[in-house]
PDB file of C-alpha atoms in Angstrom:
ATOM      1  CA  UNK A  96     162.473  69.292 110.649  1.00  0.00           C
ATOM      2  CA  UNK A  97     163.003  68.043 114.112  1.00  0.00           C
ATOM      3  CA  UNK A  98     160.104  68.235 116.439  1.00  0.00           C
ATOM      4  CA  UNK A  99     160.870  69.172 119.916  1.00  0.00           C
ATOM      5  CA  UNK A 100     158.703  68.027 122.707  1.00  0.00           C
ATOM      6  CA  UNK A 101     157.777  70.833 125.003  1.00  0.00           C
ATOM      7  CA  UNK A 102     158.080  69.865 128.609  1.00  0.00           C
ATOM      8  CA  UNK A 103     156.335  71.752 131.325  1.00  0.00           C
ATOM      9  CA  UNK A 104     157.692  71.298 134.782  1.00  0.00           C
ATOM     10  CA  UNK A 105     155.267  69.643 137.159  1.00  0.00           C
ATOM     11  CA  UNK A 106     153.610  72.073 139.468  1.00  0.00           C
ATOM     12  CA  UNK A 107     153.293  70.621 142.968  1.00  0.00           C
ATOM     13  CA  UNK A 108     150.291  72.836 143.776  1.00  0.00           C
ATOM     14  CA  UNK A 109     148.465  71.734 140.606  1.00  0.00           C
ATOM     15  CA  UNK A 110     149.351  68.108 141.322  1.00  0.00           C
ATOM     16  CA  UNK A 111     148.003  68.468 144.859  1.00  0.00           C
ATOM     17  CA  UNK A 112     144.778  70.002 143.546  1.00  0.00           C
ATOM     18  CA  UNK A 113     144.407  67.210 140.985  1.00  0.00           C
ATOM     19  CA  UNK A 114     144.952  64.598 143.700  1.00  0.00           C
ATOM     20  CA  UNK A 115     142.396  66.305 145.975  1.00  0.00           C
ATOM     21  CA  UNK A 116     139.846  66.521 143.161  1.00  0.00           C
ATOM     22  CA  UNK A 117     140.436  62.870 142.301  1.00  0.00           C
ATOM     23  CA  UNK A 118     139.886  61.844 145.950  1.00  0.00           C
ATOM     24  CA  UNK A 119     136.681  63.897 146.147  1.00  0.00           C
ATOM     25  CA  UNK A 120     135.435  62.401 142.905  1.00  0.00           C
ATOM     26  CA  UNK A 121     136.153  58.875 144.137  1.00  0.00           C
ATOM     27  CA  UNK A 122     134.447  59.570 147.503  1.00  0.00           C
ATOM     28  CA  UNK A 123     131.375  61.014 145.806  1.00  0.00           C
ATOM     29  CA  UNK A 124     131.363  58.116 143.365  1.00  0.00           C
ATOM     30  CA  UNK A 125     131.403  55.612 146.248  1.00  0.00           C
ATOM     31  CA  UNK A 126     128.642  57.491 148.062  1.00  0.00           C
ATOM     32  CA  UNK A 127     126.601  57.639 144.860  1.00  0.00           C
ATOM     33  CA  UNK A 128     127.058  53.911 144.254  1.00  0.00           C
ATOM     34  CA  UNK A 129     126.071  53.127 147.858  1.00  0.00           C
ATOM     35  CA  UNK A 130     123.015  55.414 147.654  1.00  0.00           C
ATOM     36  CA  UNK A 131     122.076  53.893 144.298  1.00  0.00           C
ATOM     37  CA  UNK A 132     122.253  50.450 145.894  1.00  0.00           C
ATOM     38  CA  UNK A 133     120.010  51.614 148.730  1.00  0.00           C
ATOM     39  CA  UNK A 134     117.501  53.130 146.311  1.00  0.00           C
ATOM     40  CA  UNK A 135     117.577  49.978 144.185  1.00  0.00           C
ATOM     41  CA  UNK A 136     116.968  47.838 147.272  1.00  0.00           C
ATOM     42  CA  UNK A 137     114.122  50.108 148.388  1.00  0.00           C
ATOM     43  CA  UNK A 138     112.549  49.914 144.919  1.00  0.00           C
ATOM     44  CA  UNK A 139     112.720  46.128 145.010  1.00  0.00           C
ATOM     45  CA  UNK A 140     111.022  46.101 148.426  1.00  0.00           C
ATOM     46  CA  UNK A 141     108.400  48.546 147.166  1.00  0.00           C
ATOM     47  CA  UNK A 142     107.690  46.359 144.125  1.00  0.00           C
ATOM     48  CA  UNK A 143     107.137  43.375 146.429  1.00  0.00           C
ATOM     49  CA  UNK A 144     104.787  45.390 148.637  1.00  0.00           C
ATOM     50  CA  UNK A 145     102.834  46.651 145.631  1.00  0.00           C
ATOM     51  CA  UNK A 146     102.568  43.073 144.354  1.00  0.00           C
ATOM     52  CA  UNK A 147     101.290  41.936 147.745  1.00  0.00           C
ATOM     53  CA  UNK A 148      98.783  44.783 147.910  1.00  0.00           C
ATOM     54  CA  UNK A 149      97.623  44.011 144.382  1.00  0.00           C
ATOM     55  CA  UNK A 150      97.044  40.397 145.354  1.00  0.00           C
ATOM     56  CA  UNK A 151      95.189  41.421 148.530  1.00  0.00           C
ATOM     57  CA  UNK A 152      92.945  43.840 146.661  1.00  0.00           C
ATOM     58  CA  UNK A 153      92.221  41.105 144.135  1.00  0.00           C
ATOM     59  CA  UNK A 154      91.162  38.873 147.006  1.00  0.00           C
ATOM     60  CA  UNK A 155      89.073  41.696 148.445  1.00  0.00           C
ATOM     61  CA  UNK A 156      87.277  42.091 145.123  1.00  0.00           C
ATOM     62  CA  UNK A 157      86.284  38.438 145.251  1.00  0.00           C
ATOM     63  CA  UNK A 158      85.147  38.758 148.882  1.00  0.00           C
ATOM     64  CA  UNK A 159      83.108  41.890 148.123  1.00  0.00           C
ATOM     65  CA  UNK A 160      81.472  40.137 145.166  1.00  0.00           C
ATOM     66  CA  UNK A 161      80.644  37.169 147.397  1.00  0.00           C
ATOM     67  CA  UNK A 162      79.228  39.395 150.145  1.00  0.00           C
ATOM     68  CA  UNK A 163      77.184  41.313 147.591  1.00  0.00           C
ATOM     69  CA  UNK A 164      75.608  38.054 146.451  1.00  0.00           C
ATOM     70  CA  UNK A 165      74.908  37.003 150.023  1.00  0.00           C
ATOM     71  CA  UNK A 166      73.297  40.375 150.829  1.00  0.00           C
ATOM     72  CA  UNK A 167      71.154  40.105 147.696  1.00  0.00           C
ATOM     73  CA  UNK A 168      69.952  36.613 148.744  1.00  0.00           C
ATOM     74  CA  UNK A 169      69.291  37.830 152.290  1.00  0.00           C
ATOM     75  CA  UNK A 170      67.364  40.843 150.981  1.00  0.00           C
ATOM     76  CA  UNK A 171      65.207  38.549 148.834  1.00  0.00           C
ATOM     77  CA  UNK A 172      64.484  36.340 151.881  1.00  0.00           C
ATOM     78  CA  UNK A 173      63.539  39.393 153.944  1.00  0.00           C
ATOM     79  CA  UNK A 174      61.218  40.576 151.151  1.00  0.00           C
ATOM     80  CA  UNK A 175      59.542  37.132 150.999  1.00  0.00           C
ATOM     81  CA  UNK A 176      59.161  36.995 154.780  1.00  0.00           C
ATOM     82  CA  UNK A 177      57.695  40.497 154.870  1.00  0.00           C
ATOM     83  CA  UNK A 178      55.239  39.548 152.120  1.00  0.00           C
ATOM     84  CA  UNK A 179      54.218  36.442 154.074  1.00  0.00           C
ATOM     85  CA  UNK A 180      53.761  38.501 157.251  1.00  0.00           C
ATOM     86  CA  UNK A 181      51.639  41.048 155.387  1.00  0.00           C
ATOM     87  CA  UNK A 182      49.561  38.232 153.863  1.00  0.00           C
ATOM     88  CA  UNK A 183      49.027  36.569 157.239  1.00  0.00           C
ATOM     89  CA  UNK A 184      48.121  39.851 158.915  1.00  0.00           C
ATOM     90  CA  UNK A 185      45.705  40.643 156.075  1.00  0.00           C
ATOM     91  CA  UNK A 186      43.983  37.274 156.629  1.00  0.00           C
ATOM     92  CA  UNK A 187      43.722  37.943 160.350  1.00  0.00           C
ATOM     93  CA  UNK A 188      42.107  41.370 159.974  1.00  0.00           C
ATOM     94  CA  UNK A 189      38.417  41.179 160.751  1.00  0.00           C
ATOM     95  CA  UNK A 190      38.629  37.764 162.404  1.00  0.00           C
ATOM     96  CA  UNK A 191      37.444  37.235 165.912  1.00  0.00           C
ATOM     97  CA  UNK A 192      40.600  36.761 168.032  1.00  0.00           C
ATOM     98  CA  UNK A 193      38.753  34.282 170.239  1.00  0.00           C
ATOM     99  CA  UNK A 194      37.690  32.123 167.310  1.00  0.00           C
ATOM    100  CA  UNK A 195      40.150  29.475 166.320  1.00  0.00           C
TER     101      UNK A 195
END
């Protein structure tokens, strides 16, 4: 048996459509690659910013802890001073202001 190859004549309209579709695909592919590059670049920048913010918030935590300690110490000093003032005023009550 001899196999015959069936040949279909090339259709210029179909070939033109295929060429147009190929061009559109390549254009969209280039746009997609360019947009992907932009998104990838933006993600990299965002990661850096998040890293910087994370570091800054870590530093803020340490500063807040330090300020909390300082406020606690200051509050204790104020309490001691108020107690001393109350004690001194209590001693002065009933004393003659002219007597020294």
